[in-house]
Structures are given as structure tokens and as C-alpha cells.
Coordinates of C-alpha atoms in Angstrom, one line a residue:
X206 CA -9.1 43.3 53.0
X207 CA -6.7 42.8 50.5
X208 CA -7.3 40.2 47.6
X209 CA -4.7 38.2 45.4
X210 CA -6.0 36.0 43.1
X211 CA -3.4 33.2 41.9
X212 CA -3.4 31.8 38.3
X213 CA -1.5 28.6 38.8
X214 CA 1.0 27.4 36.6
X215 CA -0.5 25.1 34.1
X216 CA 1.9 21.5 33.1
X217 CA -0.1 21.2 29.4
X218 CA 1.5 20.8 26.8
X219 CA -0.1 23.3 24.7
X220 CA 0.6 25.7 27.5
X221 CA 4.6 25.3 27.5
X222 CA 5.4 25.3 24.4
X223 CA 4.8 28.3 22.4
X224 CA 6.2 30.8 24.5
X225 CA 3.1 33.1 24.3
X226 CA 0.4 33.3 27.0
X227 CA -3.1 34.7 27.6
X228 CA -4.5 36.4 30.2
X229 CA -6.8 34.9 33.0
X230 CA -9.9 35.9 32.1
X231 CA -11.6 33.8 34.4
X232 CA -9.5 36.0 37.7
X233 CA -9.9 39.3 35.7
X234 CA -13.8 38.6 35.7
X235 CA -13.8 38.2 39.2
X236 CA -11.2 41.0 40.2
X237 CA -13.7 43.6 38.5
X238 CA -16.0 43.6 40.6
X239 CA -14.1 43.1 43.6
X240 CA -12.1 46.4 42.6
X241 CA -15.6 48.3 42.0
X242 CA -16.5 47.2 45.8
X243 CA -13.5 49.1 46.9
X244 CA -11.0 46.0 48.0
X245 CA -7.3 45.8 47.3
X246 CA -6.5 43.3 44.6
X247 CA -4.0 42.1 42.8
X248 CA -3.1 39.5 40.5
X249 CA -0.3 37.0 40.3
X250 CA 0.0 35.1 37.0
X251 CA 2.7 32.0 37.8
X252 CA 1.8 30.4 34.7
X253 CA 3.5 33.0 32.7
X254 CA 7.2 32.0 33.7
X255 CA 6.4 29.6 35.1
X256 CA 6.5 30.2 38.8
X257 CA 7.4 26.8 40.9
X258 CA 5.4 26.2 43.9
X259 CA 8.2 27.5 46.2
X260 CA 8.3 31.0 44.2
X261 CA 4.6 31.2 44.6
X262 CA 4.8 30.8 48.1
X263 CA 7.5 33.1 48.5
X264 CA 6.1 35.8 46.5
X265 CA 2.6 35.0 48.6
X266 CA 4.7 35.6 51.7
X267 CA 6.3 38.8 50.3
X268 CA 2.6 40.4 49.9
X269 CA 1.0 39.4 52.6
X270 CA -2.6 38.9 51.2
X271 CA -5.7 38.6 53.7
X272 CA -7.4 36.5 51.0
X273 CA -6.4 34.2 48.2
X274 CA -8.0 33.4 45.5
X275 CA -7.0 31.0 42.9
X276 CA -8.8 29.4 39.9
X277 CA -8.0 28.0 36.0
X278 CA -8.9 27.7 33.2
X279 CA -7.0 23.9 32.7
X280 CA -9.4 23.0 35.6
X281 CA -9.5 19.2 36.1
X282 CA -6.1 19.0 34.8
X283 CA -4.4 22.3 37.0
X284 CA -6.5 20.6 40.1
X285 CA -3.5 18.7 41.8
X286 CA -1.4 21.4 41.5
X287 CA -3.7 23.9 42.8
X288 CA -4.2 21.1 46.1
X289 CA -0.4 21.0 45.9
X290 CA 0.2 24.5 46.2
X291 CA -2.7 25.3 48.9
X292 CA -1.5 22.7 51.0
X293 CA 2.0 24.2 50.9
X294 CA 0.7 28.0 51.7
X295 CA -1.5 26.9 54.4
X296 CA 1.2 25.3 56.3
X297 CA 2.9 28.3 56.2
X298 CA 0.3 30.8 56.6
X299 CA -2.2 28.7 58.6
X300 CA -4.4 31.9 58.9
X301 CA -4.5 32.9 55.3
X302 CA -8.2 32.6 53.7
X303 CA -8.1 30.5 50.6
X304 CA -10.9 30.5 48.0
X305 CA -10.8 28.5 45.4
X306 CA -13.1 28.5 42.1
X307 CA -13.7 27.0 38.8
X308 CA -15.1 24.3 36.5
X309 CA -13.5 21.6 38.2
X310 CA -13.9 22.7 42.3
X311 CA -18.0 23.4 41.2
X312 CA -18.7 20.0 40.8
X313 CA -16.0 17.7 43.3
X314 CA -16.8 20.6 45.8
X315 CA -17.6 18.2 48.8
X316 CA -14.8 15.9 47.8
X317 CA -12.2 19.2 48.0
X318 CA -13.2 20.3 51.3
X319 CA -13.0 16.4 52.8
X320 CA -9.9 15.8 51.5
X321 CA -7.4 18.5 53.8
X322 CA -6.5 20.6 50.8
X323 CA -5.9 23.6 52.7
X324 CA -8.9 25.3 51.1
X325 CA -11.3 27.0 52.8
X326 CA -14.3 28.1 51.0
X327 CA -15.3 26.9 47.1
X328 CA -17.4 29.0 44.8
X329 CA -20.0 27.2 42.7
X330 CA -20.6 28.6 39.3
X331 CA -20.0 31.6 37.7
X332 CA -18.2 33.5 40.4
X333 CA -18.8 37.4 39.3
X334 CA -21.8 38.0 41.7
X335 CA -20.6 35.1 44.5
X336 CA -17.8 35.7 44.9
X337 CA -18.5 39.7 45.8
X338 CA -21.1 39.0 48.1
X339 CA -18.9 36.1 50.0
X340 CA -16.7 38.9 50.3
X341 CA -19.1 41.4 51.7
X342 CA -20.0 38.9 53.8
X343 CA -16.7 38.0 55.4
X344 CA -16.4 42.2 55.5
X345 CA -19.6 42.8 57.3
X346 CA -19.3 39.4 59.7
X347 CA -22.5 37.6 57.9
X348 CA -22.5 34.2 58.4
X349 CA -21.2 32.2 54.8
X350 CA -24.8 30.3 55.0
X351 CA -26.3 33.7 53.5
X352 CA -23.9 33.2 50.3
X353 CA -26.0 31.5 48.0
X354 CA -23.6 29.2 45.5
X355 CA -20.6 28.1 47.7
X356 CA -19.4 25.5 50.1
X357 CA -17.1 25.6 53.5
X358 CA -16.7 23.0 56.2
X359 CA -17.8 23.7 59.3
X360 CA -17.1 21.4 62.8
X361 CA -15.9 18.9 60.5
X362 CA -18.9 18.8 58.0
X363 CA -19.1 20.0 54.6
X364 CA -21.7 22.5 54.1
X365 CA -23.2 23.5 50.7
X366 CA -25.4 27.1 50.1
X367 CA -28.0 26.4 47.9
X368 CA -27.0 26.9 44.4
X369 CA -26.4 30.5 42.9
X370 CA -28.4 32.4 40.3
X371 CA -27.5 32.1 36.6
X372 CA -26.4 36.1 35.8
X373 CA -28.9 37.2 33.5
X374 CA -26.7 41.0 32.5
X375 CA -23.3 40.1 31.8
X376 CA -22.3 43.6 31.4
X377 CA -23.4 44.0 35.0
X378 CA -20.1 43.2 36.2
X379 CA -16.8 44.1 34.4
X380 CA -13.4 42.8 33.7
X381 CA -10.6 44.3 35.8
X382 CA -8.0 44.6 33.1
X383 CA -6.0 46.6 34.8
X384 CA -4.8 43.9 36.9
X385 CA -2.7 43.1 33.9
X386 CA 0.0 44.3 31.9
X387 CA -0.8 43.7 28.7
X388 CA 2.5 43.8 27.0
X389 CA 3.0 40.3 28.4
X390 CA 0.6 38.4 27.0
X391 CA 0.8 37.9 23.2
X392 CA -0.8 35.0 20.8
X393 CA -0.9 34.7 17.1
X394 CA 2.9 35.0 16.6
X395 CA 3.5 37.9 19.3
X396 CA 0.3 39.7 18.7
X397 CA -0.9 41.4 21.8
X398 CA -4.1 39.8 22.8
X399 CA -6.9 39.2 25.7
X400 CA -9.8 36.9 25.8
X401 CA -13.3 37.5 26.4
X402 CA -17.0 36.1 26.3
X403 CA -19.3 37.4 24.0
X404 CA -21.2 34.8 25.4
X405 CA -21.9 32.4 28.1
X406 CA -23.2 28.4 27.8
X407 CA -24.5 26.3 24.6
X408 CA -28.1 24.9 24.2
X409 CA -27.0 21.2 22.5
X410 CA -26.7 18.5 24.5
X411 CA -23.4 17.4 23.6
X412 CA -22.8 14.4 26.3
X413 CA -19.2 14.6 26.8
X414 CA -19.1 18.9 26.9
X415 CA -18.0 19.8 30.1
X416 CA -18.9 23.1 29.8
X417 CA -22.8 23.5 28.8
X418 CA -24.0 22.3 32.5
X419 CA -21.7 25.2 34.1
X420 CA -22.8 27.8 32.3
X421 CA -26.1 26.2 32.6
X422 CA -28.0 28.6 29.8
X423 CA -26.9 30.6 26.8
X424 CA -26.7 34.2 27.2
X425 CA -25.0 37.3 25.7
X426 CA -23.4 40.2 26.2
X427 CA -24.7 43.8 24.5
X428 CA -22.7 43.6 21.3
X429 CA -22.2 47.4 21.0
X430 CA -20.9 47.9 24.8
X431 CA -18.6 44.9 23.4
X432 CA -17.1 46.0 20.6
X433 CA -16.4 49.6 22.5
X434 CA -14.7 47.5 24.9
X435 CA -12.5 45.8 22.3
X436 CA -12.1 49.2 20.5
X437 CA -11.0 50.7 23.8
X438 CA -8.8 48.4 24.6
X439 CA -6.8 47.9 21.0
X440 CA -6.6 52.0 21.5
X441 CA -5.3 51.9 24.9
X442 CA -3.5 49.1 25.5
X443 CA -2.3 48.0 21.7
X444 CA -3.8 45.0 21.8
X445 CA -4.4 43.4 18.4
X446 CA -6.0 40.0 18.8
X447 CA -9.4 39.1 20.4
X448 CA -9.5 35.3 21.5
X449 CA -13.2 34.2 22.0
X450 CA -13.5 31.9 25.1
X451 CA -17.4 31.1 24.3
X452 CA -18.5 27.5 23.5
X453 CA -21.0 29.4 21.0
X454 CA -20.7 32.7 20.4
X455 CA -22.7 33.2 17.0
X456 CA -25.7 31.2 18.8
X457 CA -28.0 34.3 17.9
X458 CA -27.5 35.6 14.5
X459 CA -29.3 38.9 15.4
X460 CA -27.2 39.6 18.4
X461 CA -23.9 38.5 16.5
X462 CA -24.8 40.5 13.4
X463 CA -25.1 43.6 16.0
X464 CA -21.6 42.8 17.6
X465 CA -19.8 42.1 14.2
X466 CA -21.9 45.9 12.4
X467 CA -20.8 47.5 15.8
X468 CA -17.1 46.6 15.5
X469 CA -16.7 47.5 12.2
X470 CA -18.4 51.3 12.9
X471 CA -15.4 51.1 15.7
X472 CA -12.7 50.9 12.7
X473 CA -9.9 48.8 14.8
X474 CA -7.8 46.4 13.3
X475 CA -8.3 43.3 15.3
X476 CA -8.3 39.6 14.7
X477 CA -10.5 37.8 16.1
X478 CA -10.2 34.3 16.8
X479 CA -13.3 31.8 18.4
X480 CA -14.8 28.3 18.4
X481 CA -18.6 28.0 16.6
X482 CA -20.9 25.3 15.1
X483 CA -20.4 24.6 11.6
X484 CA -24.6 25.3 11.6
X485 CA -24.3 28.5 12.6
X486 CA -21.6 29.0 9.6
X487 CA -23.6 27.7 7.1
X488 CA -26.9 29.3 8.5
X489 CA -24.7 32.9 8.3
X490 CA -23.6 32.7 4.9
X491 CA -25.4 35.7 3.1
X492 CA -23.2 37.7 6.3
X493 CA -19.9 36.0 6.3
X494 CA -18.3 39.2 4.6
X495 CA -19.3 41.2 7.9
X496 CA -17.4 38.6 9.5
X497 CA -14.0 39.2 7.6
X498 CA -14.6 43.0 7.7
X499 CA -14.9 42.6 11.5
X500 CA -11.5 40.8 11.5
X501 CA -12.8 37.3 12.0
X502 CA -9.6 35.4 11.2
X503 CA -10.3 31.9 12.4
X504 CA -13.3 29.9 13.6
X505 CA -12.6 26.6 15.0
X506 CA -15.2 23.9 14.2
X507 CA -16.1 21.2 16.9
X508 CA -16.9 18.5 14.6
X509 CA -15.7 16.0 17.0
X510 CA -16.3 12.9 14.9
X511 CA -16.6 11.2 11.3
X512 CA -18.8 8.9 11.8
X513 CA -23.0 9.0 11.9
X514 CA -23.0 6.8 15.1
X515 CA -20.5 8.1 17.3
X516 CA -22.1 12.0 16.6
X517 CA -25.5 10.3 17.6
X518 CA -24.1 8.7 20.6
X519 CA -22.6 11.6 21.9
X520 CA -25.5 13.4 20.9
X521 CA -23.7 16.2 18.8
X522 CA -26.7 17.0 16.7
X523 CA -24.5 17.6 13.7
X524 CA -24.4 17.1 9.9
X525 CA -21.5 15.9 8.3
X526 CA -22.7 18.0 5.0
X527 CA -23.4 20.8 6.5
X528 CA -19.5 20.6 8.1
X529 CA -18.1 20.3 4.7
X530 CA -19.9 23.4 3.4
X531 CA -19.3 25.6 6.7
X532 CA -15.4 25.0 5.7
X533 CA -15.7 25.9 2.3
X534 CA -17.4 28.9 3.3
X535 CA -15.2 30.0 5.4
X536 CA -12.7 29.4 2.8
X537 CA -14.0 31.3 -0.1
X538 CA -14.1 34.2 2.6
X539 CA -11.0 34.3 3.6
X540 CA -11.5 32.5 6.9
X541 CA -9.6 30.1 8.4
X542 CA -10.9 26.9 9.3
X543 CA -9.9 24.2 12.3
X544 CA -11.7 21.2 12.0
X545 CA -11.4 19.3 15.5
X546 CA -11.3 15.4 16.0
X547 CA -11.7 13.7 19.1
X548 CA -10.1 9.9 19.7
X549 CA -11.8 7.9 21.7
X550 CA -15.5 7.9 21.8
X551 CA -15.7 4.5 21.1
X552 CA -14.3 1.5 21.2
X553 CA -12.0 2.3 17.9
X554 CA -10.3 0.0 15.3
X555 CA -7.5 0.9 12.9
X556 CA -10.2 0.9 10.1
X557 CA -11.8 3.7 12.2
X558 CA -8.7 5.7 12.5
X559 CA -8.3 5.3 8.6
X560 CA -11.7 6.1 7.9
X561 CA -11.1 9.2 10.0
X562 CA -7.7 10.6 7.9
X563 CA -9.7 9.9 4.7
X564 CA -12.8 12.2 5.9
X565 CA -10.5 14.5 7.0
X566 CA -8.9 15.1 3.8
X567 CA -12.3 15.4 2.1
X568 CA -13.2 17.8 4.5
X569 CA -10.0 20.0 3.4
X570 CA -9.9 22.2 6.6
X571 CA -6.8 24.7 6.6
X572 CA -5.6 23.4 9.8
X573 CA -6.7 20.6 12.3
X574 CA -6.7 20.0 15.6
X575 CA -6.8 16.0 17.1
X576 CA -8.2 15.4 20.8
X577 CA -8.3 12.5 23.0
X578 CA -11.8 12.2 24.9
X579 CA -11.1 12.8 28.5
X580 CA -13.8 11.9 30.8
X581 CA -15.7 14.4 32.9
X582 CA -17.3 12.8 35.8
X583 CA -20.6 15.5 35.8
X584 CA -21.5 14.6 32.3
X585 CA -23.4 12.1 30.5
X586 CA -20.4 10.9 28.6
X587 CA -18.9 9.9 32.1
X588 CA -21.6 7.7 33.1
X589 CA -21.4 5.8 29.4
X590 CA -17.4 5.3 29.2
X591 CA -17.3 4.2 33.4
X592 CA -16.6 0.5 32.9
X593 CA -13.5 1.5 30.9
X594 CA -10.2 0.8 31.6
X595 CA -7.7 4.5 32.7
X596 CA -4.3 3.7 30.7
X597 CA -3.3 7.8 32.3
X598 CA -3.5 7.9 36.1
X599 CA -2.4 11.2 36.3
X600 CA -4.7 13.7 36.0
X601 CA -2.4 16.4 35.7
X602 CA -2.1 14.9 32.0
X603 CA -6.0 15.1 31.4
X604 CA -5.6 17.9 29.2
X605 CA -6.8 16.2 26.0
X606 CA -3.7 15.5 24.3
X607 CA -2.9 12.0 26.3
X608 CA -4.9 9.2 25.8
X609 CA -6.8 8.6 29.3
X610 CA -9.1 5.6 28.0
X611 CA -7.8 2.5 27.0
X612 CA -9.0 1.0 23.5
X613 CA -9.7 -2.5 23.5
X614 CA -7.9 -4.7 20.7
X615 CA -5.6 -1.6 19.8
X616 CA -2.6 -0.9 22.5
X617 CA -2.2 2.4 23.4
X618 CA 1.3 3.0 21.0
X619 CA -0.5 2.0 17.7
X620 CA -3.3 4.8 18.7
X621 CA -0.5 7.3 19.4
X622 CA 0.8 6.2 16.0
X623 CA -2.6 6.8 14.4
X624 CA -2.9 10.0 16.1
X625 CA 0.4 12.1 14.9
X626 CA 0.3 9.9 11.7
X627 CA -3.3 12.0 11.4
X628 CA -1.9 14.9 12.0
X629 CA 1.1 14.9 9.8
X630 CA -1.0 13.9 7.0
X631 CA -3.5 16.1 7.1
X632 CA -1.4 19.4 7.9
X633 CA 1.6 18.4 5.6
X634 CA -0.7 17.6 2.6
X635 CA 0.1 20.0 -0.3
X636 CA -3.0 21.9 -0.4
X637 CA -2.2 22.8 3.0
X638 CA 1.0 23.7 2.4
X639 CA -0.1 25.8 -0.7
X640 CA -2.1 27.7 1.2
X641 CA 1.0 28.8 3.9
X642 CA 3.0 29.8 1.6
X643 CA 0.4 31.7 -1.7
X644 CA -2.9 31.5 0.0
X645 CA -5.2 33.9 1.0
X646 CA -4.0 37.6 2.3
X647 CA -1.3 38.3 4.3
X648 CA -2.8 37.8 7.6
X649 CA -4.1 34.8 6.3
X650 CA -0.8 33.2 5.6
X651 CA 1.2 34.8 9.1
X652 CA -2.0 32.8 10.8
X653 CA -1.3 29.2 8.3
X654 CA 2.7 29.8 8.9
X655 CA 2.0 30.6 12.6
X656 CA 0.0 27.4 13.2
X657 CA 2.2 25.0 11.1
X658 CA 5.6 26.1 13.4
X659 CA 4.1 26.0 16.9
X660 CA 2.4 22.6 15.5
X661 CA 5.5 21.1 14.5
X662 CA 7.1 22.0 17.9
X663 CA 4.3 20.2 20.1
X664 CA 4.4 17.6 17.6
X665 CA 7.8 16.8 18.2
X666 CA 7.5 17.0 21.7
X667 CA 5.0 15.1 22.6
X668 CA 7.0 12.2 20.2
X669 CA 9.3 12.5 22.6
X670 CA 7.2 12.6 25.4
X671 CA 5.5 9.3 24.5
X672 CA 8.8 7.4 23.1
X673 CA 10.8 8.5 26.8
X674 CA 8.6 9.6 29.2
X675 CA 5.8 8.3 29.2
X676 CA 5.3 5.6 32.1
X677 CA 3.8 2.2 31.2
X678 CA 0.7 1.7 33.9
X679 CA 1.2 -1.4 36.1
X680 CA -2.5 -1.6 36.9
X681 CA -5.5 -0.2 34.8
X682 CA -8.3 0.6 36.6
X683 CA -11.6 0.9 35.2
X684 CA -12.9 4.6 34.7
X685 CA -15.2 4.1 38.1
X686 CA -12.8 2.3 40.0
X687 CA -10.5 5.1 39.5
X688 CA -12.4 8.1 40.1
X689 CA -15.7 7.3 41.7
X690 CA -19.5 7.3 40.5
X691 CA -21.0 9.7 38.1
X692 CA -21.8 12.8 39.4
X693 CA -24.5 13.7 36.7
X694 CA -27.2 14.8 38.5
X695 CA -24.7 17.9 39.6
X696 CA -24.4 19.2 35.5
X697 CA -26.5 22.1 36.2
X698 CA -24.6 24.3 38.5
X699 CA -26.6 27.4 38.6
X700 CA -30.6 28.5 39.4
X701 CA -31.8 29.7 35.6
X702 CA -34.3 32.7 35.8
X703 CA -37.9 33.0 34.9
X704 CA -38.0 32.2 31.2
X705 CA -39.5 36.2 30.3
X706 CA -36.5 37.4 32.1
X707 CA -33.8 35.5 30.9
X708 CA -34.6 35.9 27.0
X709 CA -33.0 39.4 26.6
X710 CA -34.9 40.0 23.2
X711 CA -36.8 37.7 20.5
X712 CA -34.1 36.5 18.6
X713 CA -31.2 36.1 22.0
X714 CA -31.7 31.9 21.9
X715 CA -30.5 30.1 18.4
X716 CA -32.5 28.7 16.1

């Protein structure tokens, strides 16, 4: 049977605008396998043009797949163009399987399938394992009901498998990299680069994470077979930056410590870029020169938040002291530090959005990144913000950078105001600036100069965006009105395994 597994094109901002793109890593896990198991895949990428919808069909039709597969990582926010786009090749190719997979399709899976999206079959979960057996399956002629983690209609009724086991070996199933050509995926200022998991899932209970309940438990990869892979790859295919997709990838110092000492022996020089816990920064001090040696050039910090109560409320479990030291840490080793902040949470007031710019600054992170909180309807979060009133009807702009919840007392331009005014503050400041231009070593200051020019573009742009094209809602429904009741009880996609199996040595789960 022959395979091709669609990457959507993605209408983010973020996505558009720097003119660099990384690879699917979400397809190239599942096309691994699938390549192992002896079926013809291939991979089209339509997000790295971008393909329209009418390209993708026509390229579909030139290939002549028995399956599609399609998947992304914008997931809630790529949905309506992935319905769009299977609607269009179904009517065309009525006899076509279509698979679809994902954060997103895991959770509104019996809502998909009602809904005549063309799709035939969704895969719940991590897809590595499922998806390989659903295709054994359909090979052999076993019924779909011995699929354990998927869901198909059948005689007009949706029909879920019962959920999937959590994979307990990562390194059981591969990456297909070769579905790619590397050359066209660059980051960092044109740097050749790939994502990857060190890790899967994060034990905090963050209530807006999205994330935590797919994954469903934190595991890791073998840190040596890891850093060969990296090795191999900078070796083979040039690639020069490593982009860690993990929600917590230092969430064992033992098995991180490995990873970091194993890369190292490999002599490659990589940068690696990730998301962490300012805990685990602080907790990792006496080892944060391993970290530079490794090639550790940035470390984005989810602080989220400024203030005592909105951390407790969103149950963040973290220390604004301990944040402040992890970025001077990083600092006085030579690694760059994002500091995150999320609009939103609550109910703000200007006096919030000035006490946030003044934290900020006495933080004194290298570079910052501002969110807007965008409800997820499978996590606690959800459930606490429903009464609220959706200013951003379309989902398609969901993607964290729009404001999707209204704010009471402030209208939605004087938040957009505070937001950028944020932003220009705090990256224009001249400590900030210092540091682009004398700071640091050299691949310190490409990273600073990098950051500040593809910052200034999307900055720009999404002015723009917000002074011309962004459409003044006639009606604002509240957060349950719009989408429908909380789907909590779903967070936990996936079966975890006996507890003596699933801790893969004494020191695997954080402290």
C-alpha cells in the first residue's frame, strides 16, 4: 500500500514570516516505522511554500496514494484547514483512505467523524505503534475494532477502540528522516536544523498545558543512542541546529547529564535549542558548563505569569525567585534566556499589564516571548475560563498570538497596545541591545541579532494585521457557547504501564 503523509500548510503568523521552516517531526515519527514494515511512503510538506489547497490536491492526484495521512503540529489552529482540504480530496478521490492524527483530532475525535470531514479513521495518541498496526490491519483485512487507540464510523455511528498504550521505549521505533531533504529546512538564521524528543510528557499539572494529558507520562529516550543520532546526522546530512520539541526535557538530571556527557564524547558542533523549567535550571547549576560544551544555545523558560495568584490558579507550581536566578545562570554561562508571558489568565487591568513590563525588566531575560492564553477544551483551564466571552471566532487564528478571550473593563485594542508596547520595551531596552551587538561569543550574538530581526518583522506585521485586518466581532459568544462543554475527563489519552515498567531506572522521573 502506498502511504503519503501530508503536512498541511500552517496560516500562523510565526510560521510565515521568517522564511525558514522545520521539519515535521510529528509525520517523520510515524513514517519510520511504516518504512521498517516494508510500505511505500512518502512525504509531502505544503507548508514549506506554501502549497494552496488546489496544489495539494493536484499533487495528491499526480501520486496516486492508497492512503493519506495528514497531521500538525499547529493542531487546533491547522484543524479547519486540514477539514478543508480532506473535504476537497475526498470529493475527488472518494475512494482514497484518509487518516488523520494529532493533538487536536485525539480529543474532538467523535466530533471529526460526525461532522462529514471526509476523514475516515483518527488515531488517538501517540501514533508510532497505532498507526503501524492500523496499517497491518487494513493489510491483513482485520477488522479496525482490533486497533486499540483509534476511531472510524461505521453504519453511521462513531466507534472508538479502547485507548492505546503509553510507549514505554521510545527508541523502539525510529524517525524516517529520509523522507526529507534536509537542505530545505533551516532555523537560526539559515542553519540546517531538525527537531526531535529527547523526551515525551511533563509531570506538573499546569491547568491550561495542552500537552501533559497527550503525552499522558514523562519518559525518555536513551541519551547515548540520542546523541549518536544527532552526531550522525550533523555528519551526514550537515545539519547544524538541534530544536528540542519536549515540554521538559531536563526532567531527570541523571538521564540528561548522560545525553549532554554523550554528546560531547561525539565532538559535533551543534546548537541546541529547547524549552525547560526554570527549576530544573537552577537545580542543574553545578552542570550548566556541560550544557554550553554540548552546544546548549538557548533554553526557553515557561514562566507564564508575574503574579503569585494567577501561577497558583493555573497551578504552575513555580517560584518567581527561583525564575530570576535560572536566568542569571543561564547568563553567566553563556546561555540564552526566553522568558515567556502569557495574557490573559485572568480578568487583567492596565495596572496588571504594568506590573507585568516592570517584572519583566527585573527579570532581565535576553529575549522574551508574549502569549495570549488560548483555551483548550480537554484541560482544566478550559473548564475555568468557559463563561468568557470569544472576541476571535476563527480558530485558524488560535495560535497564541491573537487575543481569543475577551477582557472585561479593557477593550481588546488597549490589550493589543499593552502587548507590543511589552514587547518593544523589553527587547529594545539597552541592556538588551548591549548584549546583540558586544555580548557573549559569537554564536551568542548571531542567536540575539537573529531573534531581534525576525522579531521586528512579526512585530510589524501583526501591527498591521490588527490596525487593517483584523475584523471587529458582531456577536461575542461566551467560551461554552462557542465551542461546547469541557471535555476534561478526555486529558489522559493513553493506557500508562505498570508503575515497575514504566520507570526506566531510579532517577528517570524528576525530583
Amino acid at each position: 500500500m502506498k502511504i503519503l503523509l501530508i503536512h498541511p500548510p500552517h496560516t500562523a503568523i510565526g510560521s510565515r514570516i521568517p522564511g525558514e521552516h522545520l521539519p515535521p517531526l510529528g509525520l517523520l515519527c510515524i513514517g519510520g516505522p511504516l518504512l521498517d514494515a516494508d510500505f511505500t511512503v512518502e512525504l509531502l510538506d505544503a507548508d514549506l511554500e506554501p502549497l494552496t489547497q488546489a496544489q495539494i490536491v493536484d499533487e495528491v492526484l499526480r501520486r496516486q496514494p492508497d492512503v493519506i495521512m495528514l497531521g500538525h503540529a499547529g493542531s487546533s489552529s491547522a484543524h479547519p484547514t486540514v477539514m478543508a482540504l480532506c473535504r476537497a480530496l475526498k470529493k475527488l478521490m472518494p475512494q482514497i483512505l484518509i487518516i488523520y492524527g494529532g493533538v487536536h483530532p485525539s480529543y474532538h475525535w467523535d466530533e471529526i467523524l460526525r461532522e462529514g470531514s471526509g476523514i475516515d479513521i483518527i488515531v488517538r495518541g501517540e501514533g508510532e505503534r497505532t498507526t503501524l498496526l492500523l496499517m497491518l490491519a487494513l493489510h491483513f483485512g482485520k477488522p479496525l475494532d482490533s486497533v486499540a487507540g483509534i476511531a472510524f464510523e461505521r453504519a453511521g455511528r462513531v466507534v472508538a477502540t479502547p485507548a492505546a498504550h503509553m510507549i514505554t521505549r521510545l527508541d523502539d521505533y525510529r524517525v524516517g528522516w529520509e523522507l526529507i531533504e534536509h537542505r530545505d529546512y533551516t532555523y537560526w538564521g539559515g542553519k540546517r536544523a531538525v527537531v526531535v524528543q529527547f523526551s515525551r510528557g511533563c509531570p506538573y499539572q499546569c491547568s491550561y498545558c495542552g500537552q501533559r494529558g497527550f503525552w499522558t507520562q514523562w519518559r525518555h529516550r536513551d541519551p547515548v543512542k540520542l546523541a549518536q543520532e544527532l552526531a550522525r546526522l550533523h555528519r551526514e546530512q550537515g545539519v547544524e541546529l538541534i530544536n528540542f520539541a519536549d515540554e521538559l526535557p531536563t526532567g531527570s538530571r541523571k538521564a540528561w547529564k548522560a545525553f549532554l556527557e554523550a554528546l560531547i564524547a561525539e565532538d559535533v558542533p551543534l546548537l541546541l535549542v529547547g524549552s525547560t523549567r526554570a527549576g530544573d535550571i537552577v537545580r542543574d547549576a553545578d552542570i550548566l558548563p556541560l550544557y554550553r560544551r554540548a552546544g546548549v544555545i538557548r533554553f526557553l523558560l515557561g514562566i507564564e505569569s508575574y503574579d503569585e495568584a494567577t501561577l497558583r490558579a493555573i497551578r504552575k507550581g513555580a517560584d518567581m525567585h527561583e525564575d530570576q536566578q535560572a536566568i542569571a545562570l543561564l547568563r553567566q554561562h553563556g546561555i540564552i534566556s526566553m522568558a515567556t508571558c502569557v495574557v490573559g489568565f485572568q480578568e487583567e487591568r492596565d495596572r496588571d499589564y504594568w506590573r507585568a513590563l516592570q517584572h519583566l525588566l527585573r527579570y532581565d531575560p535576553d529575549q522574551i516571548q508574549l502569549l495570549y492564553a488560548t483555551p483548550h477544551r480537554w484541560t482544566p483551564f478550559y473548564r475555568s475560563v468557559q463563561g468568557r466571552e470569544v472576541i476571535e471566532t476563527d480558530t485558524r487564528r488560535w495560535d497564541y498570538k491573537h487575543q481569543v478571550l475577551a477582557t472585561p473593563g479593557v477593550p481588546a485594542w488597549r490589550v493589543f497596545v499593552w502587548f507590543k508596547l511589552i514587547e518593544a520595551v523589553v527587547q529594545l531596552r539597552p541592556k538588551a541591545l548591549a548584549r546583540m551587538l558586544f555580548g557573549g561569543d559569537a554564536a551568542y550574538r548571531h542567536a540575539m541579532r537573529w531573534y531581534t530581526r525576525i522579531g521586528r518583522r512579526v512585530w510589524l506585521h501583526e501591527v498591521f494585521e490588527f490596525v487593517f485586518r483584523t475584523p471587529r466581532p458582531q456577536e461575542t459568544p461566551t467560551l461554552r457557547e462557542f465551542l461546547g462543554p469541557s471535555l476534561a475527563e478526555r486529558e489522559y489519552v493513553l493506557v500508562k504501564p505498570p508503575a515497575a515498567s514504566a520507570r526506566q531506572d531510579a532517577d528517570t522521573l524528576p525530583d
